[in-house]
Structure formats: structure tokens, C-alpha cells
XYZ file of C-alpha atoms in Angstrom:
136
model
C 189.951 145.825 57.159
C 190.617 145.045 53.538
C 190.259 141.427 54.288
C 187.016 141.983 56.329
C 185.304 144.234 52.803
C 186.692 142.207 50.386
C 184.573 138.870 51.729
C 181.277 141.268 50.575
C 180.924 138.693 47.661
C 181.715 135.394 49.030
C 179.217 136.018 51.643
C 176.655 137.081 48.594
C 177.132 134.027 47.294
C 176.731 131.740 50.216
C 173.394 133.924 50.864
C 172.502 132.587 47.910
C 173.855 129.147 47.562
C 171.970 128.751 50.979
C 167.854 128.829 50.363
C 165.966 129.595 53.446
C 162.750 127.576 51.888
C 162.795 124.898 54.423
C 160.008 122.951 52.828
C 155.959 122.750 53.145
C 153.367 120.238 54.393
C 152.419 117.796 51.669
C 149.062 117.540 50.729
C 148.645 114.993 48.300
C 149.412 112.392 50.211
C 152.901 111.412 48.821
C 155.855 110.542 50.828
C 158.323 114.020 50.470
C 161.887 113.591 50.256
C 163.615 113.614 53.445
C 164.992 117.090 54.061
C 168.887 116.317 53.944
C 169.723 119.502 56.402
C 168.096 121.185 59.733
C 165.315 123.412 58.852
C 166.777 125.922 61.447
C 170.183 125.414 61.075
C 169.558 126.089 57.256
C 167.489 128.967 57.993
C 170.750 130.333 60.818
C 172.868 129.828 58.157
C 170.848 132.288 55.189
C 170.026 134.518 57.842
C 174.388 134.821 59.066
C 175.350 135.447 55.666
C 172.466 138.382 54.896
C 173.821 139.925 58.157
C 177.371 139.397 57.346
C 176.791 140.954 53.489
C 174.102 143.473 55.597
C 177.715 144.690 57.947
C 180.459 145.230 55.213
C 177.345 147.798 53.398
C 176.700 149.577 56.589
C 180.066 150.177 56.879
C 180.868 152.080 54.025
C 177.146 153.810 54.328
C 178.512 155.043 57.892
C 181.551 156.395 56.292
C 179.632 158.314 53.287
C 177.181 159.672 56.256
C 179.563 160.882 58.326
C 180.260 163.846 55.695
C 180.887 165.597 52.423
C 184.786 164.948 52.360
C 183.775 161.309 53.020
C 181.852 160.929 50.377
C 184.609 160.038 47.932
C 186.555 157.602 50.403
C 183.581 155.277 50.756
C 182.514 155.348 46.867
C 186.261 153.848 46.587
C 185.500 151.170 49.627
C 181.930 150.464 47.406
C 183.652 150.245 44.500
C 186.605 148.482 45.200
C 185.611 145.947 47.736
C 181.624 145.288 47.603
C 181.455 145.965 43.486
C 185.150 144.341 42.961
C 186.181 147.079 40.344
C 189.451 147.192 39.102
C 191.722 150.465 40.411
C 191.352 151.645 36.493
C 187.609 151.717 36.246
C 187.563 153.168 40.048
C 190.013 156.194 38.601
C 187.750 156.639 35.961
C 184.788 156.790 37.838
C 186.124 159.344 40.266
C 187.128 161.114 37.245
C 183.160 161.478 35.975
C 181.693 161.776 39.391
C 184.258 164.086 41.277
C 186.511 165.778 38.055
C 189.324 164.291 40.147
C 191.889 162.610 37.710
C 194.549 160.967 39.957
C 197.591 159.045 39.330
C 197.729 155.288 40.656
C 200.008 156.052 43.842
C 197.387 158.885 44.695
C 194.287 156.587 44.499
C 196.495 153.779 46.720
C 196.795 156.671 49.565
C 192.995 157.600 49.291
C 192.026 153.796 49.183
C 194.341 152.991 52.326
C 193.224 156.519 53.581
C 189.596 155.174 53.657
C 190.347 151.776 55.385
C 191.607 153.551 57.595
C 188.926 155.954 58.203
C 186.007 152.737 57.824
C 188.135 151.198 60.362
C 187.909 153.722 62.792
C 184.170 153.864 62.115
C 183.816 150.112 61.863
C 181.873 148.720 65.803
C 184.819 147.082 67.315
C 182.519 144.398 68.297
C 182.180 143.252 64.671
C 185.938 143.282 64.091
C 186.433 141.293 67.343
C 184.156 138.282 66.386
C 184.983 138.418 62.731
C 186.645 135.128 61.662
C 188.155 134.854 57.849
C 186.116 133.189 55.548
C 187.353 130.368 54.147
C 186.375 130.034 50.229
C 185.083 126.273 49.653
């Protein structure tokens, strides 16, 4: 599950990387450049990494709706995994927004406490057809 959240941001960036402006009819009468790449396939492509960035946010959404003691476990996913804090700046936040101050083996148990809990939320659908990413 850790694997599956922490690809939040190299999906973001092949959303972006990947620009779903396939081109337009040219009216001056100049020959365009050829158009190196499928105008679907390029369009697939932006459209697979929104949805894939679009899953790993509903996820942790799902978790923070499912209740008030949730709430904390799925600002840790958020923070962690889609905003790529570090554990310090995590505690620290907890600390302002909850008055929580916890030691580092405490947050470890609530992070692995809220995998657990996304990945019981998680459709097992999406865990079934999810494939690693691999970084280029």
C-alpha cells in the first residue's frame, strides 16, 4: 500500500510531462510539423495518469470520510505519501493541528496503522490491476 501512495508524484509528473494538446488545423496554409505521437494514444496516456494521481487522493479522502478518529490517520497518508513530508515536519504538524506530540516509534505505528486502515478501504479492484511504476 505504501508502494501504491508513494507513486502520487511520479504519476503528477507524467500528467504533466504528457500534454493532451494534440494539435489544431492550420490555417495559413503552411505545412505543420508532423505530430511525432498518436493523438489518442497521447490523449490515453494524460488521461491514465490524471486517473491514477485522481485514485491514490480518493483514497485517503475515503479514509478521512469514514470518521472523526480517521481524520488524523489520513492527514499522515496526505502528508507523507501525496505531499512527501518528512516524518519530522509530519510530527510537527500533528502537533499544531491535533496537540498530539508523539515520539518517532508512535508516529511509525499510526502511519502503518493507517495503511492498514486505507488498505482495507482501498477497491480491491484497483489494487488487483495496479502494476509498479517504473521511474524513467
Amino acid at each position: 500500500m505504501a508502494d501504491f501512495l508513494s507513486e502520487y508524484h511520479l504519476w503528477k509528473r507524467k500528467s504533466k510531462q504528457i500534454s493532451a494538446d494534440v494539435g489544431g488545423v492550420s490555417y495559413d496554409g503552411m505545412p505543420k510539423a508532423p505530430v511525432k505521437k498518436d493523438p489518442n494514444s497521447q490523449l490515453d496516456a494524460h488521461a491514465n495518469a490524471k486517473n491514477e494521481c485522481w485514485k491514490r487522493q480518493v483514497i485517503v479522502d475515503n479514509l478521512r470520510d469514514v470518521g472523526d478518529q480517521y481524520a488524523m490517520l489520513a492527514d499522515i497518508l496526505s502528508w507523507r505519501y501525496l505531499h512527501e513530508f518528512s516524518q519530522r515536519k509530519c510530527m510537527r504538524l500533528l502537533t499544531e493541528r491535533y496537540g498530539w506530540d508523539m515520539s518517532d516509534k508512535t508516529f511509525r505505528l499510526k502511519q502503518e496503522a493507517a495503511l492498514d486502515q486505507a488498505l482495507e478501504i482501498i477497491p480491491h479492484r484497483w489494487l488487483s490491476e495496479w502494476q509498479p511504476l517504473e521511474e524513467k
